[in-house]
Amino acid sequence: MRTVSAIFILGLIFFTGISTPKIGNQSPRARSRISQSQTNKSTMYLVTTNGQYRFIDQTGRVKIELPPDTYFARDFSDGLAAFAIRSPQHAGGLWGFINQDGKVVIAPKLDHATFFSEGLSAVEVKPDEKTTRKLGYITAGKLGYIDRSGKLVIQTKFGAGPMGTNTFSEGLAAVEIKYGQWGYIDKTGSVVIKGPFGKAGNFQSGRAGACICKTQIDCKCGFIDKRGAWIITPQFVEVHNFSGGLAYVALGEGRKIGYINLVGKLVIQAQFDYGFCGEFEGSPSSRSFSEGLAAVKIGFNWGFIDRTEKVVIEPKYDCAHGFRESLAVIGIRNGLGMKFGYINRAGQYVIEPKFAVAESFSEGVARVSTGLTNDELALRLLEAASKEKDPARIKQINEETETLRLKTGYIDKTGKFIWQPTN
């Protein structure tokens, strides 16, 4: 039996590596990609107030209000933003797109839609509800592509998962041709690289990371060109996109992290420790070089190295992300969870760690969240349940805890809110 479940979260989280977003339990399908990025992000920012979705500008002024029945929306990409409205006939709602003037340019009638990239967006067509009821479980849909007018230009015939990962880059998109087998199509929908690969990433500078896999965890990875020929033979446990001429790779059973150049030579030895501290949309991958520095894990802590392998910011953080606009997100453990802030290239705090979630800066603005994450809320409730015996007190704690759920806002580089956190 083949089933699929989808978890949608405001500001879809992406990884630049083989590993998957740390959100719930991931299926093998969710581990099938190497890289993902959005293109041409807008300087408008998505907010919600009591369930009402809006876009604001860099000053915090509301520029667009989405239809009142919108229950989910995505950031702008290539000048368009996907949104979903509630529908009694469709459990996942119906999806459409608005432009940067707030005009609905593709009516909400799609089963599921993601981001536009190079003029196309992946969409999913799900089995009709009659078929679903007959089978007794939810089956995966089929993936195709629409153009900016909403016309289906590549028929829905590819594996549909996970949505948001099949964007076009340099004229090609990685798709699941058969279950667990990935290749590449061009903008006509023709399969131009058959693979089959167990994992496949986006093209950058004429090359893409790809893996040959015996199982989902037993893979050898390298880089291919646009003909599907190996530029760097599959020899690594993981590979990640190049940034500034270097890509980080994982080697051996211990998955030690090192860096290769464009011809596959290991120029920074595999000496850094494996492990993620979370990834956020718009954030450079923790270990990719960005603005000349890369965050690396040494033992249990994170610091930063330069391209000569020199440690330039001592490993003293519990989490770190790449620099963007001269600031980097770092995390410090605090009680049940972690608090995030920002440092400069000297390792000095510019904004103290006080946010439950923090993303990298873009055009002088960063998205942050206050309150408690779902994991922190669950731990808090479990702790209370183990100590309290009075049902009335437990109910009160539950109600109080609900008020602490994450709220999201935007800050400038001084840490001042241009949009106060809202739900």
PDB file of C-alpha atoms in Angstrom, residues 93-288:
ATOM      1  CA  GLY A  93      -7.996  23.244  -0.546  1.00  0.00           C
ATOM      2  CA  LEU A  94      -7.739  24.741  -4.022  1.00  0.00           C
ATOM      3  CA  TRP A  95      -4.606  26.556  -5.125  1.00  0.00           C
ATOM      4  CA  GLY A  96      -4.013  29.604  -7.289  1.00  0.00           C
ATOM      5  CA  PHE A  97      -1.529  32.467  -7.745  1.00  0.00           C
ATOM      6  CA  ILE A  98      -1.455  36.229  -7.257  1.00  0.00           C
ATOM      7  CA  ASN A  99       0.949  38.739  -8.789  1.00  0.00           C
ATOM      8  CA  GLN A 100       2.789  41.516  -6.973  1.00  0.00           C
ATOM      9  CA  ASP A 101      -0.143  43.875  -7.476  1.00  0.00           C
ATOM     10  CA  GLY A 102      -2.305  41.469  -5.481  1.00  0.00           C
ATOM     11  CA  LYS A 103      -4.312  40.433  -8.553  1.00  0.00           C
ATOM     12  CA  VAL A 104      -5.369  36.799  -8.871  1.00  0.00           C
ATOM     13  CA  VAL A 105      -3.726  35.735 -12.138  1.00  0.00           C
ATOM     14  CA  ILE A 106      -4.344  31.984 -11.828  1.00  0.00           C
ATOM     15  CA  ALA A 107      -7.688  31.145 -10.287  1.00  0.00           C
ATOM     16  CA  PRO A 108      -7.656  28.777  -7.289  1.00  0.00           C
ATOM     17  CA  LYS A 109      -8.546  25.474  -8.950  1.00  0.00           C
ATOM     18  CA  LEU A 110      -5.359  23.425  -8.585  1.00  0.00           C
ATOM     19  CA  ASP A 111      -5.010  20.470  -6.228  1.00  0.00           C
ATOM     20  CA  HIS A 112      -1.621  21.720  -5.065  1.00  0.00           C
ATOM     21  CA  ALA A 113       0.876  24.308  -6.306  1.00  0.00           C
ATOM     22  CA  THR A 114       4.341  25.443  -5.297  1.00  0.00           C
ATOM     23  CA  PHE A 115       6.795  28.059  -6.592  1.00  0.00           C
ATOM     24  CA  PHE A 116       7.432  29.451 -10.041  1.00  0.00           C
ATOM     25  CA  SER A 117      10.945  29.071 -11.363  1.00  0.00           C
ATOM     26  CA  GLU A 118      12.033  29.935 -14.902  1.00  0.00           C
ATOM     27  CA  GLY A 119       8.410  30.551 -15.833  1.00  0.00           C
ATOM     28  CA  LEU A 120       7.007  27.184 -14.700  1.00  0.00           C
ATOM     29  CA  SER A 121       5.534  25.820 -11.497  1.00  0.00           C
ATOM     30  CA  ALA A 122       5.125  22.214 -10.427  1.00  0.00           C
ATOM     31  CA  VAL A 123       1.507  21.281  -9.669  1.00  0.00           C
ATOM     32  CA  GLU A 124      -0.030  18.110  -8.366  1.00  0.00           C
ATOM     33  CA  VAL A 125      -3.194  16.449  -9.607  1.00  0.00           C
ATOM     34  CA  LYS A 126      -4.593  14.100  -6.996  1.00  0.00           C
ATOM     35  CA  PRO A 127      -6.920  11.131  -7.530  1.00  0.00           C
ATOM     36  CA  ASP A 128     -10.594  12.054  -7.316  1.00  0.00           C
ATOM     37  CA  GLU A 129     -12.305  11.536  -4.000  1.00  0.00           C
ATOM     38  CA  LYS A 130     -14.401   8.664  -5.363  1.00  0.00           C
ATOM     39  CA  THR A 131     -11.195   6.736  -6.085  1.00  0.00           C
ATOM     40  CA  THR A 132      -9.767   7.654  -2.693  1.00  0.00           C
ATOM     41  CA  ARG A 133     -12.885   6.452  -0.889  1.00  0.00           C
ATOM     42  CA  LYS A 134     -12.848   3.212  -2.850  1.00  0.00           C
ATOM     43  CA  LEU A 135      -9.200   2.551  -1.996  1.00  0.00           C
ATOM     44  CA  GLY A 136      -9.669   3.561   1.626  1.00  0.00           C
ATOM     45  CA  TYR A 137      -6.477   5.611   1.806  1.00  0.00           C
ATOM     46  CA  ILE A 138      -4.945   8.750   0.291  1.00  0.00           C
ATOM     47  CA  THR A 139      -2.706   8.031  -2.682  1.00  0.00           C
ATOM     48  CA  ALA A 140       0.014  10.171  -4.144  1.00  0.00           C
ATOM     49  CA  GLY A 141      -0.940  12.363  -7.064  1.00  0.00           C
ATOM     50  CA  LYS A 142       0.910  12.995 -10.291  1.00  0.00           C
ATOM     51  CA  LEU A 143       3.186  15.929 -10.979  1.00  0.00           C
ATOM     52  CA  GLY A 144       3.061  18.269 -13.960  1.00  0.00           C
ATOM     53  CA  TYR A 145       3.867  21.924 -14.732  1.00  0.00           C
ATOM     54  CA  ILE A 146       1.866  25.032 -15.522  1.00  0.00           C
ATOM     55  CA  ASP A 147       3.005  28.264 -17.161  1.00  0.00           C
ATOM     56  CA  ARG A 148       2.309  31.758 -15.846  1.00  0.00           C
ATOM     57  CA  SER A 149      -1.138  31.778 -17.458  1.00  0.00           C
ATOM     58  CA  GLY A 150      -2.110  28.614 -15.569  1.00  0.00           C
ATOM     59  CA  LYS A 151      -1.982  26.428 -18.680  1.00  0.00           C
ATOM     60  CA  LEU A 152      -0.779  22.854 -18.109  1.00  0.00           C
ATOM     61  CA  VAL A 153       2.250  22.696 -20.395  1.00  0.00           C
ATOM     62  CA  ILE A 154       3.829  19.503 -19.036  1.00  0.00           C
ATOM     63  CA  GLN A 155       1.327  16.744 -18.408  1.00  0.00           C
ATOM     64  CA  THR A 156       0.877  15.264 -14.936  1.00  0.00           C
ATOM     65  CA  LYS A 157       2.767  12.023 -15.259  1.00  0.00           C
ATOM     66  CA  PHE A 158       5.664  12.199 -12.803  1.00  0.00           C
ATOM     67  CA  GLY A 159       5.912  11.224  -9.162  1.00  0.00           C
ATOM     68  CA  ALA A 160       4.550  13.995  -6.956  1.00  0.00           C
ATOM     69  CA  GLY A 161       6.731  14.377  -3.992  1.00  0.00           C
ATOM     70  CA  PRO A 162       7.732  16.195  -2.012  1.00  0.00           C
ATOM     71  CA  MET A 163       6.030  19.233  -3.519  1.00  0.00           C
ATOM     72  CA  GLY A 164       8.247  22.282  -3.783  1.00  0.00           C
ATOM     73  CA  THR A 165      11.358  20.337  -4.749  1.00  0.00           C
ATOM     74  CA  ASN A 166      10.893  19.995  -8.514  1.00  0.00           C
ATOM     75  CA  THR A 167      11.790  23.500  -9.645  1.00  0.00           C
ATOM     76  CA  PHE A 168      13.495  24.247 -12.949  1.00  0.00           C
ATOM     77  CA  SER A 169      17.081  25.413 -12.877  1.00  0.00           C
ATOM     78  CA  GLU A 170      19.171  26.106 -15.978  1.00  0.00           C
ATOM     79  CA  GLY A 171      16.365  24.698 -18.102  1.00  0.00           C
ATOM     80  CA  LEU A 172      16.113  21.328 -16.360  1.00  0.00           C
ATOM     81  CA  ALA A 173      14.129  19.921 -13.441  1.00  0.00           C
ATOM     82  CA  ALA A 174      14.678  16.764 -11.431  1.00  0.00           C
ATOM     83  CA  VAL A 175      11.561  14.576 -11.349  1.00  0.00           C
ATOM     84  CA  GLU A 176      10.653  11.142 -10.102  1.00  0.00           C
ATOM     85  CA  ILE A 177      10.244   9.124 -13.290  1.00  0.00           C
ATOM     86  CA  LYS A 178       9.417   5.927 -11.422  1.00  0.00           C
ATOM     87  CA  TYR A 179       8.980   5.428  -7.706  1.00  0.00           C
ATOM     88  CA  GLY A 180      12.334   6.154  -6.093  1.00  0.00           C
ATOM     89  CA  GLN A 181      14.049   6.715  -9.465  1.00  0.00           C
ATOM     90  CA  TRP A 182      14.925  10.272 -10.454  1.00  0.00           C
ATOM     91  CA  GLY A 183      15.927  11.835 -13.755  1.00  0.00           C
ATOM     92  CA  TYR A 184      15.709  15.223 -15.470  1.00  0.00           C
ATOM     93  CA  ILE A 185      13.221  16.775 -17.883  1.00  0.00           C
ATOM     94  CA  ASP A 186      13.441  19.854 -20.073  1.00  0.00           C
ATOM     95  CA  LYS A 187      10.707  22.472 -20.479  1.00  0.00           C
ATOM     96  CA  THR A 188       8.868  20.375 -23.048  1.00  0.00           C
ATOM     97  CA  GLY A 189       8.503  17.593 -20.478  1.00  0.00           C
ATOM     98  CA  SER A 190      10.909  15.314 -22.342  1.00  0.00           C
ATOM     99  CA  VAL A 191      13.163  13.143 -20.196  1.00  0.00           C
ATOM    100  CA  VAL A 192      16.660  14.251 -21.198  1.00  0.00           C
ATOM    101  CA  ILE A 193      18.617  12.521 -18.422  1.00  0.00           C
ATOM    102  CA  LYS A 194      17.164   9.152 -17.521  1.00  0.00           C
ATOM    103  CA  GLY A 195      19.451   8.318 -14.618  1.00  0.00           C
ATOM    104  CA  PRO A 196      18.001   6.586 -12.785  1.00  0.00           C
ATOM    105  CA  PHE A 197      19.297   8.289  -9.672  1.00  0.00           C
ATOM    106  CA  GLY A 198      18.278   7.612  -6.103  1.00  0.00           C
ATOM    107  CA  LYS A 199      18.730  11.304  -5.326  1.00  0.00           C
ATOM    108  CA  ALA A 200      19.003  14.284  -7.679  1.00  0.00           C
ATOM    109  CA  GLY A 201      19.652  17.994  -7.190  1.00  0.00           C
ATOM    110  CA  ASN A 202      19.239  21.245  -9.084  1.00  0.00           C
ATOM    111  CA  PHE A 203      21.688  22.337 -11.742  1.00  0.00           C
ATOM    112  CA  GLN A 204      24.070  25.172 -10.950  1.00  0.00           C
ATOM    113  CA  SER A 205      26.841  26.289 -13.287  1.00  0.00           C
ATOM    114  CA  GLY A 206      26.190  23.329 -15.547  1.00  0.00           C
ATOM    115  CA  ARG A 207      26.439  20.635 -12.897  1.00  0.00           C
ATOM    116  CA  ALA A 208      24.118  18.918 -10.459  1.00  0.00           C
ATOM    117  CA  GLY A 209      24.624  16.608  -7.513  1.00  0.00           C
ATOM    118  CA  ALA A 210      23.296  13.098  -8.040  1.00  0.00           C
ATOM    119  CA  CYS A 211      23.521   9.766  -6.257  1.00  0.00           C
ATOM    120  CA  ILE A 212      23.431   6.096  -7.119  1.00  0.00           C
ATOM    121  CA  CYS A 213      21.703   4.319  -4.249  1.00  0.00           C
ATOM    122  CA  LYS A 214      21.297   0.705  -3.179  1.00  0.00           C
ATOM    123  CA  THR A 215      18.983   1.892  -0.409  1.00  0.00           C
ATOM    124  CA  GLN A 216      17.928   5.331   0.812  1.00  0.00           C
ATOM    125  CA  ILE A 217      20.883   5.417   3.196  1.00  0.00           C
ATOM    126  CA  ASP A 218      23.439   3.518   1.108  1.00  0.00           C
ATOM    127  CA  CYS A 219      24.407   5.971  -1.627  1.00  0.00           C
ATOM    128  CA  LYS A 220      27.443   7.099  -3.576  1.00  0.00           C
ATOM    129  CA  CYS A 221      27.182  10.659  -4.824  1.00  0.00           C
ATOM    130  CA  GLY A 222      28.964  12.898  -7.303  1.00  0.00           C
ATOM    131  CA  PHE A 223      28.168  15.531  -9.936  1.00  0.00           C
ATOM    132  CA  ILE A 224      26.781  15.187 -13.465  1.00  0.00           C
ATOM    133  CA  ASP A 225      26.705  17.512 -16.478  1.00  0.00           C
ATOM    134  CA  LYS A 226      23.644  18.293 -18.593  1.00  0.00           C
ATOM    135  CA  ARG A 227      24.176  15.161 -20.684  1.00  0.00           C
ATOM    136  CA  GLY A 228      24.025  13.035 -17.541  1.00  0.00           C
ATOM    137  CA  ALA A 229      27.750  12.238 -17.692  1.00  0.00           C
ATOM    138  CA  TRP A 230      29.699  12.182 -14.452  1.00  0.00           C
ATOM    139  CA  ILE A 231      31.926  15.244 -13.992  1.00  0.00           C
ATOM    140  CA  ILE A 232      32.864  14.063 -10.501  1.00  0.00           C
ATOM    141  CA  THR A 233      32.424  10.319 -10.067  1.00  0.00           C
ATOM    142  CA  PRO A 234      30.072   9.088  -7.316  1.00  0.00           C
ATOM    143  CA  GLN A 235      32.325   8.544  -4.310  1.00  0.00           C
ATOM    144  CA  PHE A 236      30.827  10.576  -1.458  1.00  0.00           C
ATOM    145  CA  VAL A 237      28.107   9.769   1.065  1.00  0.00           C
ATOM    146  CA  GLU A 238      26.558  13.206   0.410  1.00  0.00           C
ATOM    147  CA  VAL A 239      27.206  16.107  -1.925  1.00  0.00           C
ATOM    148  CA  HIS A 240      25.870  19.657  -1.834  1.00  0.00           C
ATOM    149  CA  ASN A 241      25.707  22.510  -4.312  1.00  0.00           C
ATOM    150  CA  PHE A 242      28.798  24.541  -5.088  1.00  0.00           C
ATOM    151  CA  SER A 243      29.125  27.996  -3.603  1.00  0.00           C
ATOM    152  CA  GLY A 244      32.075  30.164  -4.567  1.00  0.00           C
ATOM    153  CA  GLY A 245      33.753  27.228  -6.304  1.00  0.00           C
ATOM    154  CA  LEU A 246      33.591  24.899  -3.296  1.00  0.00           C
ATOM    155  CA  ALA A 247      31.051  22.292  -2.244  1.00  0.00           C
ATOM    156  CA  TYR A 248      30.893  20.457   1.041  1.00  0.00           C
ATOM    157  CA  VAL A 249      30.721  16.683   0.970  1.00  0.00           C
ATOM    158  CA  ALA A 250      30.348  13.922   3.541  1.00  0.00           C
ATOM    159  CA  LEU A 251      32.715  10.957   3.549  1.00  0.00           C
ATOM    160  CA  GLY A 252      32.774   7.567   5.213  1.00  0.00           C
ATOM    161  CA  GLU A 253      30.623   5.974   7.845  1.00  0.00           C
ATOM    162  CA  GLY A 254      31.252   8.868  10.217  1.00  0.00           C
ATOM    163  CA  ARG A 255      30.072  11.341   7.554  1.00  0.00           C
ATOM    164  CA  LYS A 256      32.960  13.700   8.197  1.00  0.00           C
ATOM    165  CA  ILE A 257      32.576  16.980   6.305  1.00  0.00           C
ATOM    166  CA  GLY A 258      35.161  18.342   3.866  1.00  0.00           C
ATOM    167  CA  TYR A 259      35.161  20.601   0.805  1.00  0.00           C
ATOM    168  CA  ILE A 260      35.900  19.826  -2.843  1.00  0.00           C
ATOM    169  CA  ASN A 261      36.683  22.131  -5.753  1.00  0.00           C
ATOM    170  CA  LEU A 262      35.033  22.080  -9.185  1.00  0.00           C
ATOM    171  CA  VAL A 263      37.074  19.087 -10.372  1.00  0.00           C
ATOM    172  CA  GLY A 264      36.342  17.032  -7.263  1.00  0.00           C
ATOM    173  CA  LYS A 265      39.642  17.525  -5.433  1.00  0.00           C
ATOM    174  CA  LEU A 266      39.341  17.588  -1.654  1.00  0.00           C
ATOM    175  CA  VAL A 267      40.846  20.997  -0.841  1.00  0.00           C
ATOM    176  CA  ILE A 268      39.668  21.160   2.785  1.00  0.00           C
ATOM    177  CA  GLN A 269      40.113  17.797   4.433  1.00  0.00           C
ATOM    178  CA  ALA A 270      37.125  15.885   5.817  1.00  0.00           C
ATOM    179  CA  GLN A 271      37.586  16.759   9.480  1.00  0.00           C
ATOM    180  CA  PHE A 272      34.383  18.482  10.593  1.00  0.00           C
ATOM    181  CA  ASP A 273      31.527  16.754  12.345  1.00  0.00           C
ATOM    182  CA  TYR A 274      28.191  15.848  10.831  1.00  0.00           C
ATOM    183  CA  GLY A 275      24.901  17.110  12.179  1.00  0.00           C
ATOM    184  CA  PHE A 276      22.185  19.677  11.580  1.00  0.00           C
ATOM    185  CA  CYS A 277      20.856  22.364  13.850  1.00  0.00           C
ATOM    186  CA  GLY A 278      17.880  23.208  11.651  1.00  0.00           C
ATOM    187  CA  GLU A 279      17.520  24.961   8.300  1.00  0.00           C
ATOM    188  CA  PHE A 280      15.271  27.870   7.448  1.00  0.00           C
ATOM    189  CA  GLU A 281      13.985  29.208   4.176  1.00  0.00           C
ATOM    190  CA  GLY A 282      16.245  31.903   2.792  1.00  0.00           C
ATOM    191  CA  SER A 283      19.168  30.842   4.972  1.00  0.00           C
ATOM    192  CA  PRO A 284      22.451  29.742   3.414  1.00  0.00           C
ATOM    193  CA  SER A 285      23.078  26.107   4.243  1.00  0.00           C
ATOM    194  CA  SER A 286      24.934  25.754   7.531  1.00  0.00           C
ATOM    195  CA  ARG A 287      28.120  24.487   5.936  1.00  0.00           C
ATOM    196  CA  SER A 288      28.180  26.120   2.500  1.00  0.00           C
TER     197      SER A 288
END
